[in-house]
Coordinates of C-alpha atoms in Angstrom, one line a residue:
Chain A
X814 CA -22.4 -12.4 34.2
X815 CA -20.8 -12.9 30.9
X816 CA -23.0 -13.0 27.8
X817 CA -22.6 -15.6 25.1
X818 CA -23.8 -15.0 21.5
X819 CA -25.1 -17.8 19.3
X820 CA -24.1 -18.4 15.7
X821 CA -20.5 -17.5 16.3
X822 CA -17.5 -19.9 16.5
X823 CA -15.2 -19.6 19.5
X824 CA -11.5 -20.5 20.2
X825 CA -10.1 -21.9 23.5
X826 CA -8.2 -18.6 23.8
X827 CA -11.5 -16.7 23.9
X828 CA -11.6 -15.1 20.4
X829 CA -14.8 -15.4 18.4
X830 CA -15.3 -15.3 14.6
X831 CA -18.6 -14.3 12.9
X832 CA -18.5 -15.7 9.4
X833 CA -20.1 -13.9 6.5
X834 CA -19.4 -15.6 3.2
X835 CA -15.7 -15.8 2.5
X836 CA -15.0 -13.2 5.3
X837 CA -14.8 -13.5 9.1
X838 CA -15.1 -10.8 11.8
X839 CA -12.7 -11.7 14.7
X840 CA -13.0 -10.3 18.2
X841 CA -12.8 -11.3 21.8
X842 CA -15.7 -12.8 23.8
X843 CA -17.7 -11.0 26.4
X844 CA -16.2 -13.5 28.9
X845 CA -12.7 -12.4 27.9
X846 CA -13.4 -8.7 28.2
X847 CA -14.8 -9.3 31.7
X848 CA -11.7 -11.2 32.7
X849 CA -9.4 -8.5 31.3
X850 CA -11.1 -5.6 32.9
X851 CA -10.8 -2.1 31.5
X852 CA -9.3 -2.3 28.0
X853 CA -6.9 0.6 27.4
X854 CA -5.2 -0.3 24.1
X855 CA -5.7 -2.7 21.3
X856 CA -2.6 -3.6 19.2
X857 CA -3.9 -4.5 15.7
X858 CA -2.3 -5.7 12.5
X859 CA -2.5 -3.8 9.3
X860 CA -4.7 -4.3 6.3
X861 CA -3.1 -7.0 3.9
X862 CA -1.2 -8.6 6.8
X863 CA -1.5 -12.4 6.8
X864 CA -2.8 -14.1 9.9
X865 CA -2.4 -17.8 10.7
X866 CA -4.7 -20.0 12.8
X867 CA -3.3 -20.5 16.3
X868 CA -0.9 -17.7 15.9
X869 CA -0.8 -14.2 17.5
X870 CA -2.0 -11.3 15.5
X871 CA -2.1 -8.5 18.1
X872 CA -2.8 -7.9 21.7
X873 CA -5.4 -6.4 24.1
X874 CA -4.0 -4.3 26.9
X875 CA -5.9 -3.9 30.1
X876 CA -4.6 -2.1 33.2
X877 CA -3.6 -5.5 34.6
X878 CA -1.8 -7.1 31.7
X879 CA -1.3 -7.5 28.0
X880 CA -3.0 -10.5 26.4
X881 CA -2.1 -11.8 23.0
X882 CA -4.8 -12.1 20.4
X883 CA -4.7 -15.5 18.7
X884 CA -6.2 -15.9 15.3
X885 CA -8.9 -18.6 15.1
X886 CA -8.4 -18.9 11.3
X887 CA -5.8 -18.3 8.6
X888 CA -6.3 -15.6 6.0
X889 CA -5.7 -12.0 5.0
X890 CA -6.7 -8.9 7.0
X891 CA -9.0 -6.8 4.8
X892 CA -10.2 -4.3 7.5
X893 CA -9.3 -3.3 11.0
X894 CA -11.7 -1.7 13.4
X895 CA -10.2 1.7 13.5
X896 CA -12.7 2.9 16.2
X897 CA -10.7 0.8 18.7
X898 CA -7.6 2.9 18.2
X899 CA -9.2 5.9 20.0
X900 CA -11.9 4.1 22.0
X901 CA -10.6 0.7 23.0
X902 CA -13.2 0.6 25.8
X903 CA -15.7 -0.3 23.1
X904 CA -14.6 -3.9 23.8
X905 CA -15.9 -3.6 27.3
X906 CA -19.1 -2.0 26.3
X907 CA -20.0 -4.6 23.7
X908 CA -17.4 -7.2 22.7
X909 CA -19.6 -8.9 20.1
X910 CA -20.6 -5.7 18.3
X911 CA -17.0 -4.4 18.2
X912 CA -15.0 -6.9 16.2
X913 CA -11.2 -6.3 15.9
X914 CA -10.3 -7.4 12.4
X915 CA -12.1 -8.6 9.3
X916 CA -10.3 -11.4 7.5
X917 CA -10.6 -13.1 4.2
X918 CA -10.5 -16.8 5.0
X919 CA -7.9 -18.9 3.2
X920 CA -9.1 -22.2 4.6
X921 CA -12.8 -22.3 5.7
X922 CA -12.3 -25.9 6.9
X923 CA -10.4 -24.5 9.9
X924 CA -13.8 -23.3 11.3
X925 CA -14.5 -27.0 12.1
X926 CA -11.8 -26.8 14.7
X927 CA -13.6 -24.1 16.7
X928 CA -16.3 -24.4 19.3
X929 CA -20.0 -23.6 19.0
X930 CA -21.6 -21.5 21.7
X931 CA -22.6 -24.4 23.9
X932 CA -19.1 -26.0 23.8
X933 CA -17.6 -22.5 24.5
X934 CA -19.9 -22.0 27.5
X935 CA -18.8 -25.3 28.9
X936 CA -15.2 -24.3 28.2
X937 CA -15.6 -21.1 30.3
X938 CA -17.1 -22.9 33.2
X939 CA -14.5 -25.6 33.4
Chain B
X391 CA -17.5 -18.2 40.0
X392 CA -14.2 -18.3 41.9
X393 CA -12.9 -21.3 40.1
X394 CA -9.4 -21.2 41.7
X395 CA -10.6 -21.4 45.3
X396 CA -9.7 -25.1 45.7
X397 CA -6.4 -24.7 44.1
X398 CA -5.6 -21.8 46.3
X399 CA -6.6 -23.7 49.4
X400 CA -4.3 -26.4 48.4
X401 CA -1.4 -24.2 47.5
X402 CA 1.8 -23.6 49.5
X403 CA 1.2 -19.8 49.6
X404 CA 0.5 -18.3 53.0
X405 CA -2.9 -16.6 53.6
X406 CA -3.4 -13.4 55.6
X407 CA -6.0 -13.3 58.4
X408 CA -8.4 -11.7 56.0
X409 CA -8.2 -14.4 53.3
X410 CA -11.7 -15.8 53.8
X411 CA -13.2 -12.3 53.6
X412 CA -11.5 -11.6 50.3
X413 CA -12.8 -14.8 48.8
X414 CA -16.3 -14.0 50.2
X415 CA -16.1 -10.6 48.5
X416 CA -15.4 -12.3 45.2
X417 CA -11.8 -11.0 44.9
X418 CA -9.5 -12.2 42.2
X419 CA -6.8 -13.9 44.2
X420 CA -3.2 -14.4 43.1
X421 CA 0.2 -15.2 44.6
X422 CA 2.3 -12.2 45.6
X423 CA 5.4 -12.3 47.8
X424 CA 4.7 -15.8 49.1
X425 CA 1.0 -15.0 50.0
X426 CA -2.3 -15.5 48.2
X427 CA -3.5 -11.9 47.9
X428 CA -6.5 -10.0 46.5
X429 CA -5.5 -8.4 43.2
X430 CA -8.9 -6.8 42.7
X431 CA -12.5 -7.0 44.0
X432 CA -14.4 -5.1 41.3
X433 CA -11.9 -3.6 38.8
X434 CA -8.5 -1.9 39.2
X435 CA -9.7 1.4 37.7
X436 CA -12.6 1.9 40.1
X437 CA -10.5 0.9 43.1
X438 CA -7.7 3.3 41.9
X439 CA -10.2 6.1 41.6
X440 CA -11.8 5.4 45.0
X441 CA -8.4 6.0 46.6
X442 CA -7.7 9.1 44.6
X443 CA -11.1 10.6 45.3
X444 CA -12.6 9.1 48.4
X445 CA -11.2 6.2 50.5
X446 CA -10.0 2.7 50.0
X447 CA -8.8 -0.1 52.4
X448 CA -6.1 -2.5 51.6
X449 CA -5.1 -5.7 53.3
X450 CA -1.4 -5.4 53.6
X451 CA -1.0 -8.0 56.3
X452 CA 1.6 -9.7 54.1
X453 CA 4.1 -7.1 55.0
X454 CA 6.8 -8.2 57.5
X455 CA 7.5 -6.7 60.9
X456 CA 10.6 -6.9 63.0
X457 CA 11.1 -5.3 66.5
X458 CA 14.6 -4.2 67.5
X459 CA 15.1 -3.4 71.2
X460 CA 18.0 -3.4 73.7
X461 CA 20.8 -1.0 74.8
X462 CA 22.3 -1.0 71.3
X463 CA 19.1 -0.8 69.3
X464 CA 19.7 2.7 67.9
X465 CA 23.3 1.9 67.1
X466 CA 22.3 -1.3 65.3
X467 CA 19.5 0.4 63.2
X468 CA 22.0 3.1 62.3
X469 CA 24.4 0.4 61.1
X470 CA 21.9 -1.5 58.8
X471 CA 19.7 1.4 57.6
X472 CA 20.6 4.2 55.2
X473 CA 18.5 7.0 56.8
X474 CA 19.4 8.7 60.0
X475 CA 17.4 7.9 63.1
X476 CA 19.9 9.5 65.6
X477 CA 18.1 11.4 68.3
X478 CA 14.7 11.1 66.6
X479 CA 11.6 11.9 68.6
X480 CA 9.4 8.9 69.7
X481 CA 6.8 8.3 67.0
X482 CA 8.9 9.5 64.1
X483 CA 9.1 7.2 61.0
X484 CA 11.8 7.0 58.4
X485 CA 11.9 5.5 54.9
X486 CA 15.2 4.1 53.7
X487 CA 17.0 1.0 52.6
X488 CA 19.2 -1.8 53.9
X489 CA 22.1 -2.3 51.6
X490 CA 24.8 -4.9 50.8
X491 CA 28.3 -3.6 51.1
X492 CA 28.5 -3.1 47.3
X493 CA 25.5 -0.7 47.5
X494 CA 22.9 -3.1 46.1
X495 CA 19.6 -3.1 47.9
X496 CA 18.6 -5.8 50.4
X497 CA 15.2 -4.1 50.8
X498 CA 13.4 -0.8 51.3
X499 CA 11.6 -0.4 54.5
X500 CA 10.0 1.9 57.1
X501 CA 11.6 2.3 60.5
X502 CA 9.3 3.4 63.4
X503 CA 10.9 4.8 66.5
X504 CA 8.6 3.4 69.2
X505 CA 10.7 4.4 72.2
X506 CA 14.3 4.9 73.3
X507 CA 16.2 2.0 71.8
X508 CA 13.0 0.5 70.5
X509 CA 12.4 0.3 66.8
X510 CA 9.7 -1.3 64.6
X511 CA 10.8 -2.2 61.1
X512 CA 8.3 -2.9 58.3
X513 CA 9.7 -4.9 55.4
X514 CA 8.4 -6.2 52.1
X515 CA 6.6 -9.6 52.1
X516 CA 8.7 -11.1 49.3
X517 CA 11.8 -10.3 51.3
X518 CA 10.9 -11.4 54.8
X519 CA 13.0 -14.5 55.0
X520 CA 16.0 -12.9 53.3
X521 CA 15.8 -9.7 55.4
X522 CA 15.5 -11.4 58.7
X523 CA 18.4 -13.6 57.9
X524 CA 20.4 -10.6 56.8
X525 CA 19.5 -8.6 59.9
X526 CA 20.5 -11.5 62.1
X527 CA 23.9 -11.8 60.4
X528 CA 24.6 -8.1 61.3
X529 CA 23.9 -8.4 65.0
X530 CA 27.4 -9.5 66.1
X531 CA 28.7 -7.0 68.6
X532 CA 25.4 -5.3 69.3
X533 CA 23.5 -5.8 72.5
X534 CA 20.0 -6.1 71.0
X535 CA 17.0 -8.3 70.8
X536 CA 15.6 -9.0 67.3
X537 CA 12.0 -10.1 67.4
X538 CA 10.4 -11.3 64.2
X539 CA 6.7 -10.4 64.6
X540 CA 5.3 -10.9 61.0
X541 CA 3.1 -13.8 62.1
X542 CA 1.5 -11.7 64.9
X543 CA 0.6 -8.6 63.1
X544 CA -2.2 -8.0 60.6
X545 CA -2.0 -4.6 58.7
X546 CA -4.6 -2.4 57.1
X547 CA -3.9 0.6 54.9
X548 CA -6.7 3.1 54.8
X549 CA -5.9 5.5 52.0
X550 CA -7.5 8.5 50.3
X551 CA -8.7 12.1 51.0
X552 CA -11.5 10.8 53.3
X553 CA -9.2 8.4 55.2
X554 CA -8.9 10.6 58.2
X555 CA -12.6 10.9 58.9
X556 CA -13.2 7.2 58.1
X557 CA -10.5 6.1 60.6
X558 CA -11.8 8.5 63.2
X559 CA -15.5 7.8 62.8
X560 CA -15.7 4.2 61.7
X561 CA -12.8 2.8 63.7
X562 CA -12.9 5.3 66.5
X563 CA -9.2 5.8 66.4
X564 CA -8.2 9.4 67.0
X565 CA -5.7 10.3 64.2
X566 CA -6.4 13.9 63.2
X567 CA -3.4 15.3 65.1
X568 CA -1.1 12.6 63.7
X569 CA 1.5 14.2 61.5
X570 CA 2.8 12.8 58.2
X571 CA 5.3 9.9 58.8
X572 CA 4.6 9.7 62.5
X573 CA 3.0 6.9 64.5
X574 CA 1.3 6.3 67.9
X575 CA 0.2 3.4 70.0
X576 CA -3.5 3.1 70.7
X577 CA -4.1 0.2 73.1
X578 CA -2.6 -2.8 71.4
X579 CA -2.4 -1.3 67.9
X580 CA 0.1 0.9 66.1
X581 CA -1.4 3.6 63.8
X582 CA 0.7 5.7 61.5
X583 CA 0.1 8.4 58.9
X584 CA 1.8 6.6 56.0
X585 CA 1.0 4.7 52.9
X586 CA 2.0 3.7 49.4
X587 CA -0.6 5.5 47.2
X588 CA 0.5 9.1 47.1
X589 CA -2.7 10.1 49.0
X590 CA -3.2 10.9 52.7
X591 CA -3.8 7.8 54.7
X592 CA -3.1 5.6 57.6
X593 CA -1.5 2.2 58.2
X594 CA -2.8 0.2 61.2
X595 CA -0.9 -2.7 62.7
X596 CA -2.8 -5.0 65.1
X597 CA -3.5 -8.6 66.1
X598 CA -5.3 -10.8 63.6
X599 CA -8.5 -10.4 65.6
X600 CA -8.3 -6.6 65.6
X601 CA -7.5 -6.6 61.9
X602 CA -10.5 -8.8 61.1
X603 CA -12.9 -6.7 63.2
X604 CA -11.5 -3.4 61.8
X605 CA -11.8 -4.7 58.2
X606 CA -15.4 -5.7 58.8
X607 CA -16.3 -2.3 60.2
X608 CA -14.7 -0.5 57.3
X609 CA -16.4 -2.7 54.7
X610 CA -19.8 -2.6 56.4
X611 CA -19.7 1.2 56.8
X612 CA -19.8 1.5 53.0
X613 CA -17.4 4.5 53.3
X614 CA -14.4 2.6 52.3
X615 CA -13.9 0.5 49.1
X616 CA -12.0 -2.7 49.4
X617 CA -8.9 -2.3 47.2
X618 CA -6.6 -5.0 45.8
X619 CA -2.9 -5.1 45.1
X620 CA -3.6 -4.3 41.4
X621 CA -4.5 -0.7 42.2
X622 CA -1.9 -0.5 44.9
X623 CA 0.6 -0.9 42.1
X624 CA -1.0 1.6 39.7
X625 CA -1.3 4.1 42.6
X626 CA 2.3 3.8 43.8
X627 CA 3.6 3.8 40.3
X628 CA 2.1 7.0 39.1
X629 CA 3.4 9.0 42.0
X630 CA 6.9 7.5 41.4
X631 CA 7.2 5.3 44.4
X632 CA 9.6 2.3 43.9
X633 CA 8.7 -1.3 44.3
X634 CA 11.4 -3.7 45.4
X635 CA 12.0 -6.2 42.6
X636 CA 11.2 -3.6 39.9
X637 CA 12.9 -0.3 40.8
X638 CA 15.2 -1.6 43.5
X639 CA 17.1 -4.9 43.8
X640 CA 20.4 -6.4 44.7
X641 CA 21.7 -4.9 41.4
X642 CA 20.0 -1.5 41.7
X643 CA 21.4 0.8 44.4
X644 CA 19.4 3.8 45.8
X645 CA 21.7 6.1 43.9
X646 CA 20.8 4.4 40.6
X647 CA 17.1 4.6 41.6
X648 CA 17.2 8.3 42.4
X649 CA 16.6 7.7 46.1
X650 CA 19.8 9.3 47.4
X651 CA 17.8 11.6 49.6
X652 CA 17.0 8.7 51.9
X653 CA 20.7 7.7 52.3
X654 CA 22.4 10.0 54.8
X655 CA 26.1 9.9 53.7
X656 CA 26.9 12.3 56.5
X657 CA 26.2 9.5 59.0
X658 CA 29.4 8.0 60.5
X659 CA 28.8 4.7 59.0
X660 CA 26.2 2.2 57.6
X661 CA 26.5 -0.9 55.5
X662 CA 26.9 0.1 51.9
X663 CA 27.9 3.7 52.6
X664 CA 31.3 3.5 51.0
X665 CA 29.8 2.1 47.8
X666 CA 27.3 4.9 47.7
X667 CA 30.0 7.6 48.3
X668 CA 31.9 6.1 45.4
X669 CA 28.8 6.0 43.2
X670 CA 28.0 9.7 44.0
X671 CA 31.6 10.7 43.2
X672 CA 32.1 8.8 40.0
X673 CA 28.6 8.4 38.7
X674 CA 26.6 5.2 38.1
X675 CA 26.3 3.3 34.8
X676 CA 22.5 3.3 34.8
X677 CA 19.8 5.5 36.2
X678 CA 16.1 5.1 36.7
X679 CA 14.0 7.5 34.6
X680 CA 10.4 8.1 33.6
X681 CA 9.4 7.7 30.0
X682 CA 6.2 9.0 28.4
X683 CA 5.1 7.4 25.2
X684 CA 3.3 9.3 22.4
X685 CA 1.0 6.3 21.7
X686 CA -1.2 4.4 24.1
X687 CA 0.5 1.0 23.9
X688 CA 1.7 0.0 27.4
X689 CA 5.4 -0.6 28.3
X690 CA 5.6 -3.5 30.8
X691 CA 8.3 -4.8 33.1
X692 CA 11.3 -6.2 31.1
X693 CA 10.5 -4.6 27.8
X694 CA 13.6 -3.2 26.0
X695 CA 14.3 0.5 25.8
X696 CA 16.0 1.6 22.6
X697 CA 17.8 4.8 21.5
X698 CA 17.1 6.5 18.2
X699 CA 19.6 4.1 16.4
X700 CA 17.6 1.1 17.6
X701 CA 20.3 -0.1 20.1
X702 CA 19.1 -1.3 23.5
X703 CA 20.0 1.1 26.2
X704 CA 17.8 0.0 29.0
X705 CA 14.8 -1.9 30.3
X706 CA 11.4 -1.1 31.6
X707 CA 10.9 -1.6 35.4
X708 CA 7.2 -0.8 35.7
X709 CA 4.8 0.6 33.1
X710 CA 1.1 1.4 32.9
X711 CA -1.5 3.4 31.1
X712 CA -1.4 6.0 33.9
X713 CA -5.0 6.2 35.1
X714 CA -4.9 9.6 36.6
X715 CA -3.4 11.4 33.6
X716 CA -4.5 9.1 30.7
X717 CA -1.0 8.5 29.3
X718 CA 1.2 5.5 28.7
X719 CA 4.2 5.9 30.9
X720 CA 6.9 3.8 32.5
X721 CA 9.9 3.8 34.8
X722 CA 13.0 2.3 33.2
X723 CA 16.6 1.7 34.1
X724 CA 18.7 3.2 31.3
X725 CA 22.3 3.9 30.5
X726 CA 23.2 7.2 32.3
X727 CA 23.9 8.9 28.9
X728 CA 20.2 8.6 28.1
X729 CA 18.8 9.8 31.5
X730 CA 18.5 13.5 30.8
X731 CA 15.0 15.0 30.6
X732 CA 13.5 15.1 27.1
X733 CA 16.0 12.6 25.7
X734 CA 14.1 10.7 22.9
X735 CA 13.8 7.0 23.8
X736 CA 11.8 4.1 22.3
X737 CA 10.2 1.1 23.8
X738 CA 9.9 -2.2 22.1
X739 CA 6.4 -3.5 22.7
X740 CA 5.9 -6.9 21.1
X741 CA 6.8 -6.5 17.4
X742 CA 6.6 -2.7 17.3
X743 CA 8.7 0.2 18.5
X744 CA 7.0 3.1 20.2
X745 CA 8.4 6.6 20.5
X746 CA 8.7 8.4 23.8
X747 CA 10.9 10.8 25.8
X748 CA 12.4 11.0 29.2
X749 CA 10.2 12.7 31.8
X750 CA 10.2 13.1 35.5
X751 CA 9.4 9.7 37.1
X752 CA 6.5 11.2 39.0
X753 CA 3.6 11.1 36.7
X754 CA 1.0 12.4 39.1
X755 CA 1.4 14.7 42.1
X756 CA 1.2 13.3 45.6
X757 CA -1.6 14.6 47.9
X758 CA -0.1 14.1 51.3
X759 CA -1.5 15.9 54.4
X760 CA 1.6 17.2 56.1

């Protein structure tokens, strides 16, 4: 069964964001990694790239398929999780501990458009 | 948890005789070739490895079957099929294609010789209607009976290094002495040493009732993992076996796909022969190649293949992160100038371009028991 972590905000396309001050750590939910199966490659942006809420910033490749990563917020990439370059399977081991990019938020009000954990759970069970 | 069940029940896709069993096992079900088929039960990697290392069973009841009998049966098969079945021993199986007159591929198929002037043809699910219509169009002047039997037969593929002992001990079907690409009739069923995984294995054709009982025995034995079409594709891909729709099509001839060895141009005639003779003599504009990427990004069907100057010179037909050798590889149809081994080629994957080179399109060695 998929795990759900409290205190995060979730998008309909199964990304999460953990907000710390003006920064947010973006990754995919445990539900998403289950659905994807074995992750074999993570296509990530570069530091200083701009991301836009609702737009694609990379992709997660499983054996089955490539799935676009959609940014839940707008901002500037300040860090990418380089560990995923060589060990993409970390997303299967613990999707919440292994964020994909760290972003400096340009419009924190966008967070209000995202779901809390209860709403996201309901979304997954629809 | 299987949220799509109701949608699937209401859909127009056909179900195989094992549909309820797949759903009960919690399989991810998806449309393929006009059927709702299991893509995976647990995950593709585990199922893939089960077939490479032990044994897996696939429901391949979606495949189509056509029986050709009558005084001109051999003559007719020789006319529509690229391989040469003349004088074959009973039980022999041939792989080959049916072609359009221009050399494009109608389908790739197996032809089983069941008796004198008695042939059993196994065709791809997605092509059943098209193939049967095509075969019927070619019957003029031949004294044959064409019997479309797809709705009668279920089919199981038991594949992997332990397949022989599993089929013998769990199903009680003697098969040790069966040679590669031969078949025999056991009661009401047909069993052959064939498959689509690059491993030793068997394909078993029987009634729906037989197929259901055999499936239950295999699953209950615990010696055979249920495997979905997801790993069937990764398994066939990494040993370089083509899939109609990807590596073969109405626009891709067997010569372009590197499958000339299954087209016997020394036969007196078959539909498409003249086109292939011309292609062999004058060359083809595009060829199917293997490409290995330096990076781990995965080339997928339809992605553009570029040369060093950035011009598109081809298109990916199938690509994966190859599970058995841990590399990102693909098959691609490229302009013939770029088909030589070690030619540097690039694949556009989303916004980025990834470096690679032409390699043999067999990424992992087959382990047949011949």
